PDB file of C-alpha atoms in Angstrom:
ATOM      1  CA  MET A   1       9.777 -41.392  18.443  1.00  0.00           C
ATOM      2  CA  THR A   2      11.451 -38.003  18.649  1.00  0.00           C
ATOM      3  CA  PRO A   3      13.552 -36.532  15.835  1.00  0.00           C
ATOM      4  CA  THR A   4      16.011 -35.125  18.400  1.00  0.00           C
ATOM      5  CA  ALA A   5      19.442 -36.733  18.757  1.00  0.00           C
ATOM      6  CA  ARG A   6      20.495 -35.674  22.225  1.00  0.00           C
ATOM      7  CA  GLN A   7      24.045 -34.364  22.728  1.00  0.00           C
ATOM      8  CA  ARG A   8      25.320 -35.650  19.358  1.00  0.00           C
ATOM      9  CA  LEU A   9      27.056 -32.515  18.057  1.00  0.00           C
ATOM     10  CA  VAL A  10      30.201 -30.969  19.531  1.00  0.00           C
ATOM     11  CA  ALA A  11      29.914 -27.191  19.179  1.00  0.00           C
ATOM     12  CA  PRO A  12      32.973 -24.957  18.589  1.00  0.00           C
ATOM     13  CA  ASP A  13      33.034 -24.152  22.308  1.00  0.00           C
ATOM     14  CA  GLY A  14      33.245 -27.895  23.108  1.00  0.00           C
ATOM     15  CA  ALA A  15      29.701 -28.126  24.465  1.00  0.00           C
ATOM     16  CA  LEU A  16      27.520 -31.036  23.386  1.00  0.00           C
ATOM     17  CA  ARG A  17      24.424 -29.929  21.468  1.00  0.00           C
ATOM     18  CA  ASP A  18      21.235 -31.658  20.429  1.00  0.00           C
ATOM     19  CA  THR A  19      20.506 -32.071  16.720  1.00  0.00           C
ATOM     20  CA  MET A  20      17.189 -32.617  14.957  1.00  0.00           C
ATOM     21  CA  SER A  21      16.391 -34.554  11.814  1.00  0.00           C
ATOM     22  CA  TRP A  22      13.116 -34.355   9.876  1.00  0.00           C
ATOM     23  CA  THR A  23      11.863 -36.191   6.806  1.00  0.00           C
ATOM     24  CA  LEU A  24       9.349 -35.272   4.147  1.00  0.00           C
ATOM     25  CA  LEU A  25       8.377 -37.635   1.357  1.00  0.00           C
ATOM     26  CA  ALA A  26       8.171 -36.252  -2.171  1.00  0.00           C
ATOM     27  CA  GLN A  27       4.437 -36.918  -2.382  1.00  0.00           C
ATOM     28  CA  GLU A  28       3.853 -35.034   0.902  1.00  0.00           C
ATOM     29  CA  TYR A  29       5.780 -31.930  -0.158  1.00  0.00           C
ATOM     30  CA  PRO A  30       3.160 -30.131  -2.340  1.00  0.00           C
ATOM     31  CA  ALA A  31       0.598 -30.008   0.500  1.00  0.00           C
ATOM     32  CA  SER A  32       3.111 -29.132   3.229  1.00  0.00           C
ATOM     33  CA  PRO A  33       3.989 -25.677   4.604  1.00  0.00           C
ATOM     34  CA  ALA A  34       7.507 -26.316   3.301  1.00  0.00           C
ATOM     35  CA  ALA A  35       6.266 -25.884  -0.282  1.00  0.00           C
ATOM     36  CA  ALA A  36       5.503 -22.210   0.416  1.00  0.00           C
ATOM     37  CA  ALA A  37       8.811 -21.487   2.164  1.00  0.00           C
ATOM     38  CA  ALA A  38      11.572 -19.563   0.422  1.00  0.00           C
ATOM     39  CA  THR A  39      14.449 -22.016   0.056  1.00  0.00           C
ATOM     40  CA  GLU A  40      18.116 -21.553  -0.757  1.00  0.00           C
ATOM     41  CA  ALA A  41      20.842 -24.195  -0.676  1.00  0.00           C
ATOM     42  CA  PHE A  42      24.597 -23.862  -1.031  1.00  0.00           C
ATOM     43  CA  ASP A  43      27.408 -26.358  -1.394  1.00  0.00           C
ATOM     44  CA  VAL A  44      30.526 -26.403   0.786  1.00  0.00           C
ATOM     45  CA  LEU A  45      32.218 -23.848  -1.495  1.00  0.00           C
ATOM     46  CA  GLY A  46      29.319 -21.425  -1.236  1.00  0.00           C
ATOM     47  CA  GLN A  47      27.997 -22.121  -4.734  1.00  0.00           C
ATOM     48  CA  LYS A  48      24.229 -21.747  -4.887  1.00  0.00           C
ATOM     49  CA  LEU A  49      22.428 -25.043  -5.556  1.00  0.00           C
ATOM     50  CA  LEU A  50      18.805 -23.837  -5.514  1.00  0.00           C
TER      51      LEU A  50
END
């Protein structure tokens, strides 16, 4: 099964775009490449979460 949802997002120019969704379980995280990645997260108001 592919994580790509085909033509599910309407872009600002009106074009349909594909989106992708990925999952990672908490127990998988420490051994994954994601654990070494620099991560930042912000809420809708631009407040830093991480």
